[in-house]
XYZ file of C-alpha atoms in Angstrom:
158
model
C 9.965 -4.915 4.370
C 8.302 -2.902 1.673
C 5.201 -4.373 -0.040
C 5.935 -2.812 -3.403
C 8.888 -1.364 -5.207
C 10.790 -1.224 -8.403
C 13.180 -4.078 -9.086
C 16.725 -3.094 -9.432
C 17.879 -3.174 -12.942
C 14.316 -2.944 -14.376
C 13.614 -0.677 -17.464
C 12.247 2.833 -16.874
C 10.810 4.898 -19.626
C 11.528 8.576 -19.368
C 9.906 11.411 -21.030
C 11.915 14.385 -19.871
C 12.464 18.034 -20.874
C 15.700 19.798 -20.037
C 15.516 23.544 -20.053
C 18.341 25.845 -19.480
C 17.383 28.782 -16.988
C 19.321 31.425 -15.341
C 19.884 29.456 -12.011
C 20.644 26.042 -13.772
C 18.803 23.241 -15.556
C 15.087 22.627 -15.001
C 14.212 18.935 -15.629
C 10.551 18.255 -15.999
C 8.561 15.247 -17.368
C 7.444 11.760 -16.377
C 8.956 8.468 -15.602
C 7.098 5.173 -16.329
C 8.247 2.126 -14.196
C 6.942 -1.381 -13.664
C 6.219 -1.901 -9.949
C 6.146 -5.336 -8.324
C 5.162 -6.436 -4.891
C 2.353 -8.033 -3.018
C -1.179 -7.064 -1.851
C -1.316 -5.508 1.496
C -4.545 -7.584 2.422
C -4.175 -11.038 0.806
C -0.441 -11.231 -0.021
C -1.078 -12.150 -3.758
C 1.596 -10.905 -6.085
C 1.134 -7.568 -7.813
C 2.541 -6.108 -11.058
C 1.390 -2.772 -12.358
C 2.924 0.339 -14.243
C 3.240 3.570 -12.417
C 3.814 7.088 -13.863
C 5.828 9.508 -11.687
C 5.955 13.308 -12.438
C 9.323 14.971 -12.152
C 10.166 18.557 -11.853
C 13.489 19.583 -10.360
C 15.930 22.388 -10.766
C 19.681 21.639 -10.909
C 21.567 24.662 -9.863
C 24.931 25.595 -11.369
C 27.574 24.955 -8.796
C 28.864 28.468 -9.245
C 25.346 30.108 -9.060
C 24.968 33.002 -6.712
C 21.521 31.700 -5.629
C 23.050 28.635 -4.194
C 24.242 29.269 -0.599
C 26.169 27.051 1.707
C 22.968 26.008 3.612
C 21.457 24.479 0.476
C 23.169 21.262 0.761
C 19.975 19.416 -0.311
C 19.772 21.250 -3.554
C 20.882 19.467 -6.747
C 23.750 20.775 -8.732
C 25.305 20.727 -12.035
C 28.766 19.468 -11.712
C 31.241 19.450 -14.798
C 28.170 19.955 -17.046
C 26.657 16.705 -15.834
C 23.578 16.118 -13.549
C 22.698 13.010 -11.592
C 19.061 12.106 -12.135
C 19.000 8.920 -10.060
C 18.111 10.534 -6.587
C 15.464 12.644 -8.259
C 13.890 9.707 -10.062
C 14.081 7.579 -6.988
C 12.450 10.207 -4.847
C 9.707 10.803 -7.469
C 8.860 7.092 -7.960
C 8.946 6.217 -4.285
C 6.576 8.920 -3.201
C 4.158 7.872 -5.969
C 3.927 4.283 -4.687
C 0.823 3.285 -2.675
C 1.464 2.842 0.988
C -0.831 -0.162 1.290
C -1.136 -1.686 -2.286
C -4.103 -3.865 -2.944
C -4.784 -6.329 -5.857
C -8.336 -4.842 -6.264
C -10.429 -2.350 -4.412
C -12.738 -4.961 -2.914
C -10.120 -7.317 -1.835
C -11.290 -9.107 1.398
C -7.877 -10.201 2.538
C -6.932 -13.179 4.696
C -8.838 -14.797 7.804
C -7.146 -13.349 10.822
C -7.678 -16.795 12.600
C -6.430 -19.244 10.123
C -5.193 -17.392 7.007
C -7.667 -18.692 4.551
C -7.996 -16.500 1.402
C -11.375 -14.693 1.934
C -11.790 -13.634 -1.774
C -11.989 -17.341 -2.620
C -14.210 -18.200 0.286
C -16.268 -15.070 1.274
C -18.438 -16.949 3.720
C -15.632 -18.322 5.801
C -15.863 -17.464 9.475
C -14.942 -18.695 12.940
C -16.956 -18.733 16.144
C -14.818 -16.611 18.429
C -15.904 -16.459 22.077
C -14.580 -13.791 24.440
C -12.745 -15.628 27.218
C -14.297 -13.206 29.816
C -17.702 -14.813 29.031
C -16.431 -18.398 29.099
C -18.025 -19.074 32.607
C -21.534 -18.170 31.070
C -21.027 -20.442 28.017
C -22.347 -23.454 29.981
C -25.354 -21.597 30.986
C -26.510 -20.711 27.455
C -26.268 -24.240 26.356
C -28.264 -25.484 29.424
C -30.780 -22.567 29.010
C -31.316 -23.533 25.340
C -31.722 -27.185 26.236
C -34.261 -26.445 28.965
C -36.130 -24.018 26.580
C -36.368 -26.853 24.007
C -37.489 -29.241 26.704
C -40.117 -26.905 28.014
C -41.458 -26.216 24.516
C -41.769 -29.977 23.626
C -43.576 -30.553 27.128
C -46.059 -27.698 26.215
C -46.616 -28.991 22.756
C -47.473 -32.421 24.075
C -49.942 -30.900 26.595
C -51.620 -28.991 23.875
C -52.069 -32.048 21.801
C -53.809 -33.978 24.549
């Protein structure tokens, strides 16, 4: 599932220039679309405008420069061009791969899913299970150190 995209049926502002050239029609300009989705770190909803640059040559179908191997080339058919695949390719390639709500978004806690932007001091004590046998020793050692220190403090006072 994609994190961001353009909703089907949403409006698109186009500022395009169509130029007749020897091989066909050159289309250049920009497309402005509203992008919606969710942050890749914290999953909060996103909504922003994106400009995509467009420049594509539509070859005349009877053009000599168009060979049989050029199946991926766009063509002019019956004096009509189909802009949809060009616009889709331009917009999709301009979208961020991992969108974020802001540059310093901290995301979600990997242990419990708490929003770290709201609670930046949130953390969990995570113990490596390979060291679990030593966990009892650390607690005992700390208790022994505290007992030894209190005994030495009592001796100094006497």
